[in-house]
PDB file of C-alpha atoms and ligand atoms in Angstrom:
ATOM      1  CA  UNK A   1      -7.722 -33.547  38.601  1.00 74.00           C
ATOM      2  CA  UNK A   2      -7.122 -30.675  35.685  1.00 75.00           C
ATOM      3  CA  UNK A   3      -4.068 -28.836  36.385  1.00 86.00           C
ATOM      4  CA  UNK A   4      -5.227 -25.362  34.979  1.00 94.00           C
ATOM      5  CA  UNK A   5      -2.578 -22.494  33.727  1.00 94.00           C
ATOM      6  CA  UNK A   6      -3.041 -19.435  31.940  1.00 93.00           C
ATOM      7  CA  UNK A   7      -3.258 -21.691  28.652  1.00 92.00           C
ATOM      8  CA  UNK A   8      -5.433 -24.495  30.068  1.00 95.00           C
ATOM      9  CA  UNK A   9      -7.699 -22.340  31.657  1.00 97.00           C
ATOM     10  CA  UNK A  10      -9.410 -21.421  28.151  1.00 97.00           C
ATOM     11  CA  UNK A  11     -10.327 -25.089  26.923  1.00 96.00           C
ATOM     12  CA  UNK A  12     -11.092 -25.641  30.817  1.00 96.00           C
ATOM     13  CA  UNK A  13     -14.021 -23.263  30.503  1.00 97.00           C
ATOM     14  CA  UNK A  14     -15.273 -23.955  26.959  1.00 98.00           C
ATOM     15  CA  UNK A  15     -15.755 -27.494  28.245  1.00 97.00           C
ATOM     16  CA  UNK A  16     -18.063 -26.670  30.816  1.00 97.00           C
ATOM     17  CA  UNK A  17     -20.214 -24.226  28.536  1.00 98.00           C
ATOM     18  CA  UNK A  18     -20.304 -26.990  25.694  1.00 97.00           C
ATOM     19  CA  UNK A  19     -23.474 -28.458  26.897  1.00 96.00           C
ATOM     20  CA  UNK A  20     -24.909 -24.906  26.535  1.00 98.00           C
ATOM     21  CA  UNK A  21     -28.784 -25.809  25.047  1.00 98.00           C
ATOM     22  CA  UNK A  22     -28.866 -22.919  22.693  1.00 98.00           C
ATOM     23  CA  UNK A  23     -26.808 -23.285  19.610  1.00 97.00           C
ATOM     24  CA  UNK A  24     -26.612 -19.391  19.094  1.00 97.00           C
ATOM     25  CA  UNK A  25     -25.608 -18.846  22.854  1.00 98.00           C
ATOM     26  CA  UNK A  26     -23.299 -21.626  22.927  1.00 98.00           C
ATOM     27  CA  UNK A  27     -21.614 -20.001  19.870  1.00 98.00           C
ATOM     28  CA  UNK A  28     -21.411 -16.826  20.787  1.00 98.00           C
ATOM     29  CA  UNK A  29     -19.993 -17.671  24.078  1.00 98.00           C
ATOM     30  CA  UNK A  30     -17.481 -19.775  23.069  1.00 98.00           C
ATOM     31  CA  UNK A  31     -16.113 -17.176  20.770  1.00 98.00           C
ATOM     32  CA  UNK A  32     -16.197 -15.043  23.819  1.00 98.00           C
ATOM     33  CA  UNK A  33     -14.495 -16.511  26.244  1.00 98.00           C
ATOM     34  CA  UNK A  34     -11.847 -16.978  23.844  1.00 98.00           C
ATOM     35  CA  UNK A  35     -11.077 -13.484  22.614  1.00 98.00           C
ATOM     36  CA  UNK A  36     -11.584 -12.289  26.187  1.00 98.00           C
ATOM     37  CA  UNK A  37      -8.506 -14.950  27.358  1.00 98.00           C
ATOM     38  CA  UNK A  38      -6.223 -13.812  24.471  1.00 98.00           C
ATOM     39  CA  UNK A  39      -6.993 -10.334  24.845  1.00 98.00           C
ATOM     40  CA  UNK A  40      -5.772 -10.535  28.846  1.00 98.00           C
ATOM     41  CA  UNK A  41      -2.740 -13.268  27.617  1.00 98.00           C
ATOM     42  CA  UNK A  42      -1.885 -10.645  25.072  1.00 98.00           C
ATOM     43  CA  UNK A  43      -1.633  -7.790  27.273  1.00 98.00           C
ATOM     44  CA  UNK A  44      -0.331  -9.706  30.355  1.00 98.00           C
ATOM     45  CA  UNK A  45      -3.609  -7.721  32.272  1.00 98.00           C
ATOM     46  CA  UNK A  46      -2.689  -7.019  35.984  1.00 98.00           C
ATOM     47  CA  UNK A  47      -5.611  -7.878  38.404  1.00 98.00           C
ATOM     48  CA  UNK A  48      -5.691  -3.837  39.358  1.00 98.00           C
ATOM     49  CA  UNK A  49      -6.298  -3.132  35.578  1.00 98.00           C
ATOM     50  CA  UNK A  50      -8.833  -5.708  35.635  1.00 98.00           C
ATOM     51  CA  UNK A  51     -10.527  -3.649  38.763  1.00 98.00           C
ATOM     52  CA  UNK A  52     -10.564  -0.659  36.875  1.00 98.00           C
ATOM     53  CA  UNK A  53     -12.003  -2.854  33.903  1.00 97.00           C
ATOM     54  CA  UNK A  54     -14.551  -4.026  36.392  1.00 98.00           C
ATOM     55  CA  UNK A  55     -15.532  -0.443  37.888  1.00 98.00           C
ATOM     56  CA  UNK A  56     -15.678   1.185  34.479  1.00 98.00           C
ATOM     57  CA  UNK A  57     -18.303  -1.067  33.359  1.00 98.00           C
ATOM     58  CA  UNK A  58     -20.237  -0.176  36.743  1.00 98.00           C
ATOM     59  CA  UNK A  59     -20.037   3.011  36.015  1.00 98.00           C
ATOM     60  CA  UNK A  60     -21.084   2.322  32.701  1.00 97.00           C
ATOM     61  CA  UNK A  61     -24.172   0.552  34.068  1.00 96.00           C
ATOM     62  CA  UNK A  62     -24.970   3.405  36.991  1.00 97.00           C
ATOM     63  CA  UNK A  63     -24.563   6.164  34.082  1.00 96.00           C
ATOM     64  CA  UNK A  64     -27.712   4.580  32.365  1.00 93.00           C
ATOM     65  CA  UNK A  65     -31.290   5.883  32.783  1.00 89.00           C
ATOM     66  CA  UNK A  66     -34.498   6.080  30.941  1.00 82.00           C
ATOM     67  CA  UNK A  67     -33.291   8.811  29.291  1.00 79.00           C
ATOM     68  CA  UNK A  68     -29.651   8.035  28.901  1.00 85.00           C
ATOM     69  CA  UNK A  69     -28.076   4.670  27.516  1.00 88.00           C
ATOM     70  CA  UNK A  70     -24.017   4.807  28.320  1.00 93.00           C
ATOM     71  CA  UNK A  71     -23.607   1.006  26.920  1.00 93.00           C
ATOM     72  CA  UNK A  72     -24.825   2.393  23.376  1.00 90.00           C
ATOM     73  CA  UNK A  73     -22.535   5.081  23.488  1.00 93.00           C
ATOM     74  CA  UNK A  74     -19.608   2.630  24.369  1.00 95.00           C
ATOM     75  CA  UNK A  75     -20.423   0.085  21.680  1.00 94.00           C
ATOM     76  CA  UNK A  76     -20.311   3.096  19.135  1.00 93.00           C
ATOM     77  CA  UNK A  77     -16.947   5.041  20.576  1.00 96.00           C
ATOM     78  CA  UNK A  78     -15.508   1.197  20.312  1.00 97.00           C
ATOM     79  CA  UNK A  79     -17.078   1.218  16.664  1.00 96.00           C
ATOM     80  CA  UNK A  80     -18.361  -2.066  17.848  1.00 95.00           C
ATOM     81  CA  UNK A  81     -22.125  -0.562  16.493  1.00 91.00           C
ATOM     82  CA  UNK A  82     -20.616   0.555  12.917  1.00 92.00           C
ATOM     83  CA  UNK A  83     -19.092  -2.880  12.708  1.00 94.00           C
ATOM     84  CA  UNK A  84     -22.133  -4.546  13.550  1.00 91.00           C
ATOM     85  CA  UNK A  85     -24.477  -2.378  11.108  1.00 86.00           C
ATOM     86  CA  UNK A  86     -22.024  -3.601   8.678  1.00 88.00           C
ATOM     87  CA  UNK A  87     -22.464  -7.219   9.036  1.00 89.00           C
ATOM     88  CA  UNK A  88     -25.921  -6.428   8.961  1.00 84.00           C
ATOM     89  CA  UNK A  89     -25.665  -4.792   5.712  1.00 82.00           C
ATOM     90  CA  UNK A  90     -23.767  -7.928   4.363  1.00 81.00           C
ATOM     91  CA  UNK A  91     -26.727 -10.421   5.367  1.00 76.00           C
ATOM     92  CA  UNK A  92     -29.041  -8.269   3.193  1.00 73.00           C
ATOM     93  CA  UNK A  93     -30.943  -9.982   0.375  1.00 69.00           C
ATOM     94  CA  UNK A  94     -31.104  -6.904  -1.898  1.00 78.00           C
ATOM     95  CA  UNK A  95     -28.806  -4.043  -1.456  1.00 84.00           C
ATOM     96  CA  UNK A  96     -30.970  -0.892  -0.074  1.00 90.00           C
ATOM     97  CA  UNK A  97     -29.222   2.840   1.299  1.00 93.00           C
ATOM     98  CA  UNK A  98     -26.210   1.929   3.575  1.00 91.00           C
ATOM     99  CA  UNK A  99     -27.071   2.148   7.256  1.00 90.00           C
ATOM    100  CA  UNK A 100     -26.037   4.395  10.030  1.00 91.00           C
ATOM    101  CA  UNK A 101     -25.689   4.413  13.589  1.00 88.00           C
ATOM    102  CA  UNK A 102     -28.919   4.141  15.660  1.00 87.00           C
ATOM    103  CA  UNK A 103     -27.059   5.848  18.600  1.00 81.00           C
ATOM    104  CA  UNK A 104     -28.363   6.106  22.265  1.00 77.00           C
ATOM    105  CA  UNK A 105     -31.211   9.455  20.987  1.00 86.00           C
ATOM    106  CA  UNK A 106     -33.847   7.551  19.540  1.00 88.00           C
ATOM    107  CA  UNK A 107     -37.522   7.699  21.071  1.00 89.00           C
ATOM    108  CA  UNK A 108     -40.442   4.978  20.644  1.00 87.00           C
ATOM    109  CA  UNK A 109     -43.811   7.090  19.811  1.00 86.00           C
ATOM    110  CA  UNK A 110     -42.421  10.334  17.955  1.00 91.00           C
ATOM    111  CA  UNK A 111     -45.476  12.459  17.179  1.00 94.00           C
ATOM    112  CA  UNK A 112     -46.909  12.057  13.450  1.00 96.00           C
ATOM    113  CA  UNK A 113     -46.696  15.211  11.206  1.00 96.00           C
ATOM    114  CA  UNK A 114     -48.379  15.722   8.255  1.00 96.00           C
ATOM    115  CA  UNK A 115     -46.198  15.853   4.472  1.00 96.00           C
ATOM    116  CA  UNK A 116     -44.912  19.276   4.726  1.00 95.00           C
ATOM    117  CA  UNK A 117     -45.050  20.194   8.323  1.00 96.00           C
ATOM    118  CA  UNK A 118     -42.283  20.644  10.664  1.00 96.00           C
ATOM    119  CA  UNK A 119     -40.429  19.007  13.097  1.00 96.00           C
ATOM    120  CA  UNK A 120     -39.284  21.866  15.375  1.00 93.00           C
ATOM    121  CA  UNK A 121     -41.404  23.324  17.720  1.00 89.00           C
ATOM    122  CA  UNK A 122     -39.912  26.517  17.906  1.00 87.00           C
ATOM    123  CA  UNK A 123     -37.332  27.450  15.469  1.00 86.00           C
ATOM    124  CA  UNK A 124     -34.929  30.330  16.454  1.00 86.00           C
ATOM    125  CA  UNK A 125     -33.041  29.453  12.901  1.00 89.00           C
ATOM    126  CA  UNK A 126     -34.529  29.737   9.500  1.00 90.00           C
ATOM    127  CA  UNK A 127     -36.374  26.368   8.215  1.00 94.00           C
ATOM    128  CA  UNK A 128     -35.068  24.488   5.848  1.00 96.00           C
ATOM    129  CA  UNK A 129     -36.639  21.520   3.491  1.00 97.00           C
ATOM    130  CA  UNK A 130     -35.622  17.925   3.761  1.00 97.00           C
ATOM    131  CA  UNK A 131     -37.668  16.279   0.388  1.00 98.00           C
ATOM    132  CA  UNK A 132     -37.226  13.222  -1.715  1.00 98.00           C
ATOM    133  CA  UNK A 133     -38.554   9.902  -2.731  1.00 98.00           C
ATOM    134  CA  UNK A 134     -38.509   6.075  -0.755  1.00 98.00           C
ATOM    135  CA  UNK A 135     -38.322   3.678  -3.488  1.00 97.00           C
ATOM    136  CA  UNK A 136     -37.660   0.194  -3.698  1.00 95.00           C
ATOM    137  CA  UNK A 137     -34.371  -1.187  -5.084  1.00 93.00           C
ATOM    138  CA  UNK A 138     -35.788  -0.945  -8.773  1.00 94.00           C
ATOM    139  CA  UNK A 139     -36.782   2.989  -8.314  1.00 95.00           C
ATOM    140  CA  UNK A 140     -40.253   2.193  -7.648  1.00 96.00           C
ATOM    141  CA  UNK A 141     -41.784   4.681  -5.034  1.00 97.00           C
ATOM    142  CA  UNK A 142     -43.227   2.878  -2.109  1.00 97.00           C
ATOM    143  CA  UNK A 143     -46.445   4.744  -1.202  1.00 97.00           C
ATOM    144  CA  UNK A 144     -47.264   4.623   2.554  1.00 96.00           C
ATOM    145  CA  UNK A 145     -43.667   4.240   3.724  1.00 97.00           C
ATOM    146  CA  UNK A 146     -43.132   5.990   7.268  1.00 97.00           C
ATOM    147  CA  UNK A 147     -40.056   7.876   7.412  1.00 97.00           C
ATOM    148  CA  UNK A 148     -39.418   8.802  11.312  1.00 97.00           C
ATOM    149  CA  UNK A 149     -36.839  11.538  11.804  1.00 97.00           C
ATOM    150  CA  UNK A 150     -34.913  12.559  14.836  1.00 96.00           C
ATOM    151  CA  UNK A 151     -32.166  15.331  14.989  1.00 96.00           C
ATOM    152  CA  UNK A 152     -30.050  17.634  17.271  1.00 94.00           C
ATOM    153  CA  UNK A 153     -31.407  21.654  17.130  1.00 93.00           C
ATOM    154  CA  UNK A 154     -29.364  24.315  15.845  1.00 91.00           C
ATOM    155  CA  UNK A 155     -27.728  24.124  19.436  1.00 91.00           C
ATOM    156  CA  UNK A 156     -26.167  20.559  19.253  1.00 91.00           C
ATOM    157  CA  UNK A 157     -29.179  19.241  21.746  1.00 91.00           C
ATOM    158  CA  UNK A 158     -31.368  16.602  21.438  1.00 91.00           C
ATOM    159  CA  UNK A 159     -34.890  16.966  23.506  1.00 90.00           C
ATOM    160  CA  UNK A 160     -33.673  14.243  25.961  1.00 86.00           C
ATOM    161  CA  UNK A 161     -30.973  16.453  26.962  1.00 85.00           C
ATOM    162  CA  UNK A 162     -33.454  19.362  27.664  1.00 82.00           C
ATOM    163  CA  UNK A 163     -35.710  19.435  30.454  1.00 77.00           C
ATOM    164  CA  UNK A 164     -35.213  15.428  30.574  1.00 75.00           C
ATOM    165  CA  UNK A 165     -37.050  14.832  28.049  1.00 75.00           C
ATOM    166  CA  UNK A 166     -40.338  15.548  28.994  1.00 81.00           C
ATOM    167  CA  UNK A 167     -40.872  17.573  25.319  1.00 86.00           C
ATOM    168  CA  UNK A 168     -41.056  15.861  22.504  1.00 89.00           C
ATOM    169  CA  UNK A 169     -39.246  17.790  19.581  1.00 92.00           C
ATOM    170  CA  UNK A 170     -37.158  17.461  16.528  1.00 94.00           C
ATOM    171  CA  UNK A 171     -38.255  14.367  16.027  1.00 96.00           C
ATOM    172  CA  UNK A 172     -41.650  13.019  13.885  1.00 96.00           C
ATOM    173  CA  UNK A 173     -43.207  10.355  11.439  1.00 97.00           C
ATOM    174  CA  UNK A 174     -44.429  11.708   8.417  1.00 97.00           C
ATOM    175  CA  UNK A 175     -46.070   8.661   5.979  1.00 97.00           C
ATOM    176  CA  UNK A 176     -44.998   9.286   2.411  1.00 98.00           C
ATOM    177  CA  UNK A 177     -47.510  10.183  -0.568  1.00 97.00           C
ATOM    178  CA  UNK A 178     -48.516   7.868  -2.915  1.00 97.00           C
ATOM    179  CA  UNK A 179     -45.441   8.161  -5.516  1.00 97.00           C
ATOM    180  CA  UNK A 180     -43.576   7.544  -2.381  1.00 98.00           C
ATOM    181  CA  UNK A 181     -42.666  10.875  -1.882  1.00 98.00           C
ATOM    182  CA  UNK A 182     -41.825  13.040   1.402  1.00 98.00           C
ATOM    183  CA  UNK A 183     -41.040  16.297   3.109  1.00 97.00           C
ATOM    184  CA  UNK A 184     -41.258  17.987   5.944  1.00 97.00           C
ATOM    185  CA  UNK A 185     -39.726  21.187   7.414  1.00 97.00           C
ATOM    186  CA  UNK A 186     -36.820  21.543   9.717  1.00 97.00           C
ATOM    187  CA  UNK A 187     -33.605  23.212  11.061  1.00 96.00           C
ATOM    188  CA  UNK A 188     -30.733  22.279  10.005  1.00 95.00           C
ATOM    189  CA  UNK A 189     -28.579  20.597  13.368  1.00 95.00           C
ATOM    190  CA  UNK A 190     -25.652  21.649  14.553  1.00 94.00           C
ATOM    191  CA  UNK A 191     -22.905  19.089  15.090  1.00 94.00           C
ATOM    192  CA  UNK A 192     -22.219  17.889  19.114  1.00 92.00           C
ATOM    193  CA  UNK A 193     -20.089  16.528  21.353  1.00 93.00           C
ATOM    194  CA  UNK A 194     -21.153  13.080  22.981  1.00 92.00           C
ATOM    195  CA  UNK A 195     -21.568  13.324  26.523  1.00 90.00           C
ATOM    196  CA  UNK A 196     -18.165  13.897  28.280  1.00 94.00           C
ATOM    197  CA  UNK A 197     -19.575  13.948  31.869  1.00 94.00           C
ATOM    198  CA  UNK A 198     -19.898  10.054  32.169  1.00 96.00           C
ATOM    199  CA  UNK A 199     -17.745   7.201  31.805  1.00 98.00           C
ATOM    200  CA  UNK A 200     -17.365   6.767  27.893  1.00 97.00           C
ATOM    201  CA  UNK A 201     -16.799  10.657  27.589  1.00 97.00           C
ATOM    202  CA  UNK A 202     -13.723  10.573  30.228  1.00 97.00           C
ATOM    203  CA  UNK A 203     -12.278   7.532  28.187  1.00 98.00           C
ATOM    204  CA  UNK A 204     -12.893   9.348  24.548  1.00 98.00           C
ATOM    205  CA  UNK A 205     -11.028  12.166  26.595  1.00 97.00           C
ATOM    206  CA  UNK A 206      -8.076  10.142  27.802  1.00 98.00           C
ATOM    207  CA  UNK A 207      -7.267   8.561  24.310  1.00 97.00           C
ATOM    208  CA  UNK A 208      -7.188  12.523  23.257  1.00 97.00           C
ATOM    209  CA  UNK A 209      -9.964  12.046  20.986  1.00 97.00           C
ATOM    210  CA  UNK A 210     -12.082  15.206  19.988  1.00 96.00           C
ATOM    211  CA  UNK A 211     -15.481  13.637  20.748  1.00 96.00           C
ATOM    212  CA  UNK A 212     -17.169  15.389  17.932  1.00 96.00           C
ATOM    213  CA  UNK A 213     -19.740  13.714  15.576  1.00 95.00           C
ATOM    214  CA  UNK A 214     -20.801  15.847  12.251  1.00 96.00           C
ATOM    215  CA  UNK A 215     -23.983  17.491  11.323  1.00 96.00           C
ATOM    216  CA  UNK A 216     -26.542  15.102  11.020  1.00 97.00           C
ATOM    217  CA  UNK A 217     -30.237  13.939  11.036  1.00 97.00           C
ATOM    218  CA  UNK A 218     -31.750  10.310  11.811  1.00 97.00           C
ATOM    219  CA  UNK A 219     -33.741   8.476   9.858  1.00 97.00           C
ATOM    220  CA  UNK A 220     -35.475   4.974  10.599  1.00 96.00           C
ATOM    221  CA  UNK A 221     -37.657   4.263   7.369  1.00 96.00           C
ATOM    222  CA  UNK A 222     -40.151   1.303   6.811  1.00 95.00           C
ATOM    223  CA  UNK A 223     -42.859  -0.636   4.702  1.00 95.00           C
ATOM    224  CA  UNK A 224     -44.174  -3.740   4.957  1.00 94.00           C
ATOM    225  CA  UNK A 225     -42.781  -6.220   2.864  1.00 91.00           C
ATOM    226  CA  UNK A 226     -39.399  -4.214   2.923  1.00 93.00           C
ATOM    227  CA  UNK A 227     -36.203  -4.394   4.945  1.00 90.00           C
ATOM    228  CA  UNK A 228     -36.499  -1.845   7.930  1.00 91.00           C
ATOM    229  CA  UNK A 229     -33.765   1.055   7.022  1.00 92.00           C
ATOM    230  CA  UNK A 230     -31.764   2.570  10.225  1.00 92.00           C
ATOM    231  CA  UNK A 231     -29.378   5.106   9.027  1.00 94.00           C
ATOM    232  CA  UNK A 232     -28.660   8.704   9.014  1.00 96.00           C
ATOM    233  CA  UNK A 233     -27.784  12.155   6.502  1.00 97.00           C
ATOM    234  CA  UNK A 234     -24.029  14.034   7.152  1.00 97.00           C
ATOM    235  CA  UNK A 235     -23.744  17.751   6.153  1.00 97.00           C
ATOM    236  CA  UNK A 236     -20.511  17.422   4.172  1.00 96.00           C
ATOM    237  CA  UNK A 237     -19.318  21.212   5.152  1.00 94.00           C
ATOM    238  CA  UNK A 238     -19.328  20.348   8.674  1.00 95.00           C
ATOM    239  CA  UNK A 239     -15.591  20.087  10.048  1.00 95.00           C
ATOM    240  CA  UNK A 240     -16.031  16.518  11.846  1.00 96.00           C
ATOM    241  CA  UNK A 241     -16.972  14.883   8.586  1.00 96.00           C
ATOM    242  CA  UNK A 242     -14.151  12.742   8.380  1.00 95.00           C
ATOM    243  CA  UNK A 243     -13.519  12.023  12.065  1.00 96.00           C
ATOM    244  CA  UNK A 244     -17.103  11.062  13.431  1.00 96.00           C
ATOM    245  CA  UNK A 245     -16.315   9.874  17.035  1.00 97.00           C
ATOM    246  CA  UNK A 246     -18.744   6.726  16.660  1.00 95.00           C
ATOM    247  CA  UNK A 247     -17.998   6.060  13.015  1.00 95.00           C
ATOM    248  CA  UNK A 248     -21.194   6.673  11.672  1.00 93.00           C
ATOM    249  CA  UNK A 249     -20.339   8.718   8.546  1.00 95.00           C
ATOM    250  CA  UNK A 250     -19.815   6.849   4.615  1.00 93.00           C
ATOM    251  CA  UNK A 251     -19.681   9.103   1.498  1.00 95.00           C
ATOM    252  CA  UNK A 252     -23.136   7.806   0.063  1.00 95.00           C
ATOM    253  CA  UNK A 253     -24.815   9.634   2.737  1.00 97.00           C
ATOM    254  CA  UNK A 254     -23.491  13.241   3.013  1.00 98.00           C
ATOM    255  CA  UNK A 255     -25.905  15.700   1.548  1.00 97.00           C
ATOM    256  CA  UNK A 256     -26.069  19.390   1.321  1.00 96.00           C
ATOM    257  CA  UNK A 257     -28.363  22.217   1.897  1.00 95.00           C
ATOM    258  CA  UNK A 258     -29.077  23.910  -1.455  1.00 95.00           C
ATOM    259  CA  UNK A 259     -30.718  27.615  -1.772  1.00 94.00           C
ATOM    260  CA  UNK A 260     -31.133  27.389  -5.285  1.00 92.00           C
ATOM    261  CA  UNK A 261     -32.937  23.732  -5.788  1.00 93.00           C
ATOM    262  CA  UNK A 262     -35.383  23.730  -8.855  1.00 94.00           C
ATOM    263  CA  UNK A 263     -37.080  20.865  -7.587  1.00 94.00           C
ATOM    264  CA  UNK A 264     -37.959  21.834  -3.927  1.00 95.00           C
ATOM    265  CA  UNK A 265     -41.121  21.511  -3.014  1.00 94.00           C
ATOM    266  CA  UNK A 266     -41.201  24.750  -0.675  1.00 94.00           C
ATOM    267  CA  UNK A 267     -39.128  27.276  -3.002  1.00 90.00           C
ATOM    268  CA  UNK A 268     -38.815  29.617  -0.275  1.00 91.00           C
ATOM    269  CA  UNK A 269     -36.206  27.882   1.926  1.00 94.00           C
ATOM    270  CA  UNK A 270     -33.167  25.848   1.544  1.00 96.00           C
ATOM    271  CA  UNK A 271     -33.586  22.624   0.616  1.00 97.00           C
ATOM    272  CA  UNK A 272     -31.936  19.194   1.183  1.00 97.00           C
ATOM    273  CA  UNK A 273     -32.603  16.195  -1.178  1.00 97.00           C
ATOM    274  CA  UNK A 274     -32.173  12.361  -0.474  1.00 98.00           C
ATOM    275  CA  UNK A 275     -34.129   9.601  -1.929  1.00 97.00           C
ATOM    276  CA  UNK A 276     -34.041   6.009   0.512  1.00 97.00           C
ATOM    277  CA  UNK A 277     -34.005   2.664  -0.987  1.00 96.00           C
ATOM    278  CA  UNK A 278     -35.589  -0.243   0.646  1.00 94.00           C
ATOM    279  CA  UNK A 279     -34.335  -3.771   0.107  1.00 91.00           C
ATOM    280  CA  UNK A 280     -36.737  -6.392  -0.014  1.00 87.00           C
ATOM    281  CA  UNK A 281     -37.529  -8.148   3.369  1.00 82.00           C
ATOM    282  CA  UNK A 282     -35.804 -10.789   4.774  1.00 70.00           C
ATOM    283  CA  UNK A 283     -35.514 -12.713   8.117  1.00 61.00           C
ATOM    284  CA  UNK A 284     -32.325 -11.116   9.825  1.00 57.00           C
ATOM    285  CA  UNK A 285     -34.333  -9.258  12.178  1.00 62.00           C
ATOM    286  CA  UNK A 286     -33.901  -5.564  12.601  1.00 63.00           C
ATOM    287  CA  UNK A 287     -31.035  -3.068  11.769  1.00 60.00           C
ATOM    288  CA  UNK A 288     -31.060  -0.995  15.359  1.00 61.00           C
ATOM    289  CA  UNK A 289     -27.947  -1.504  17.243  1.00 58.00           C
ATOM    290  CA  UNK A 290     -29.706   0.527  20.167  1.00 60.00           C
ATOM    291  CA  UNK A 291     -33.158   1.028  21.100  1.00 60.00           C
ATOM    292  CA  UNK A 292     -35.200   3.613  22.893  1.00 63.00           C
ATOM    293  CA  UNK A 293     -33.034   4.269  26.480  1.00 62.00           C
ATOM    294  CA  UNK A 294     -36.342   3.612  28.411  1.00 65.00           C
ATOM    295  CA  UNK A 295     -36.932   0.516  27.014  1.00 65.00           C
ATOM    296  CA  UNK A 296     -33.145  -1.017  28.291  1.00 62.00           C
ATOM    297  CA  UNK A 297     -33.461  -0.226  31.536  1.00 59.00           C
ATOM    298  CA  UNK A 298     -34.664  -2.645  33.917  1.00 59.00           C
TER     299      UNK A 298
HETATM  300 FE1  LIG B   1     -27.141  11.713  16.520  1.00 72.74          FE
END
């Protein structure tokens, strides 16, 4: 008969998931329920702290909807999804543009635009240019590659938190030239809040953090033969730059908008420049910590 204690309890359980059949599962498991007993050893956690544990992650779980995914936005206040791009990153077989956060706004099917056209359906802002080059690790354009963009509006709002979504806007595919060149035409977004109303906001809110991410757009770029690039652009004036409430923010991706670029392909509007790289493909699977909130619902 074990005699089980709050030390024996952990070797206990890892005994009885041992014959797990996955190797992966059985890994990742293990690791688990190890760091999950020394987390509640270290902080001597009460079983009314553990309730609240336990109804938080309900809430969580009731807070997500097609349109909506609260466990994303946990995993990046936690900085669990930077931490994880970065691992990524590390498994790469060729060094491309660093990754960004996915977060919980992305949309399967954004409509396709033409080079040039823009993003915004109706623009109470001026327009401004977004132009440059994807190019393999050696400079080499990339003809073809599809650059998908999605983005806040000059308000802070993404389309799935107006009218539910049913619009699709500031967001598109354009396919880049044959030099592997691309623009298109948009606002430029205005910095937001994550939500506050739910779960993760009213934590972010009780450790007294702002909640704030910077100005940014989204970018998920691809070619075949070349490792699929998740990441996003940071306008360096904005005044969350160097407190981004997910994480998502590293120097080599804060741009500017530029009035006076010689190299802009529409000269009459401001203009921000950023060329991609692409690594070469390799079998580590995809960079998206998140996914489309319809598609994680059950
Ligand atoms: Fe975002």
């Amino acid at each position: 008969m074990q005699d089980l204690n709050e030390t024996t309890i952990t070797d206990a359980v890892r005994a009885q998931m041992s014959r797990t059949a996955d190797p992966r599962l059985c890994q990742i498991m293990d690791a688990a329920v190890r760091h999950l007993h020394n987390f509640a050893r270290e902080v001597t956690l009460t079983p009314a702290e553990w309730l609240e544990g336990i109804k938080f992650l309900t809430a969580v779980g009731h807070a997500s909807t097609p349109i909506r995914q609260e466990f994303i936005l946990l995993s990046d206040v936690l900085g669990l999804s930077a931490l994880i791009n970065a691992l990524h990153d590390n498994e790469a077989a060729e060094l491309g543009t660093q990754t960004s956060l996915l977060g919980p706004f992305f949309r399967e099917a954004a409509p396709e635009i033409s080079l040039g056209g823009s993003i915004i359906a109706n623009p109470c802002v001026p327009l401004v240019t977004m132009y440059g080059r994807v190019t393999d690790t050696t400079g080499r354009g990339i003809p073809g590659a599809t650059v998908e963009i999605w983005q806040t509006d000059e308000h802070g709002l993404y389309d799935l938190q107006k009218d539910g979504g049913a619009q699709m806007d500031m967001r598109g595919r354009v396919r880049c030239d044959a030099a592997g060149n691309y623009h298109f035409r948009t606002v430029r977004p205005l910095g937001y809040s994550i939500p506050l109303d739910g779960p993760v906001g009213k934590l972010v809110q009780a450790q007294e953090r702002h909640g704030f991410r910077p100005s940014h757009i989204h970018f998920l770029i691809a070619a075949p033969n070349h490792r699929e690039l998740v990441t996003a652009l940071y306008f360096g004036d904005d005044a969350h730059v160097e407190s981004d409430t997910v994480f998502g923010v590293s120097a080599s991706l804060i741009v500017c908008a530029r009035d006076d670029d010689p190299n802009t392909p529409i000269p009459d509007l401001a203009a921000v420049q950023y060329d991609f790289r692409l690594g070469r493909e390799a079998s580590q699977g995809t960079g998206r910590v998140g996914a489309d909130p319809a598609a994680t619902v059950a």
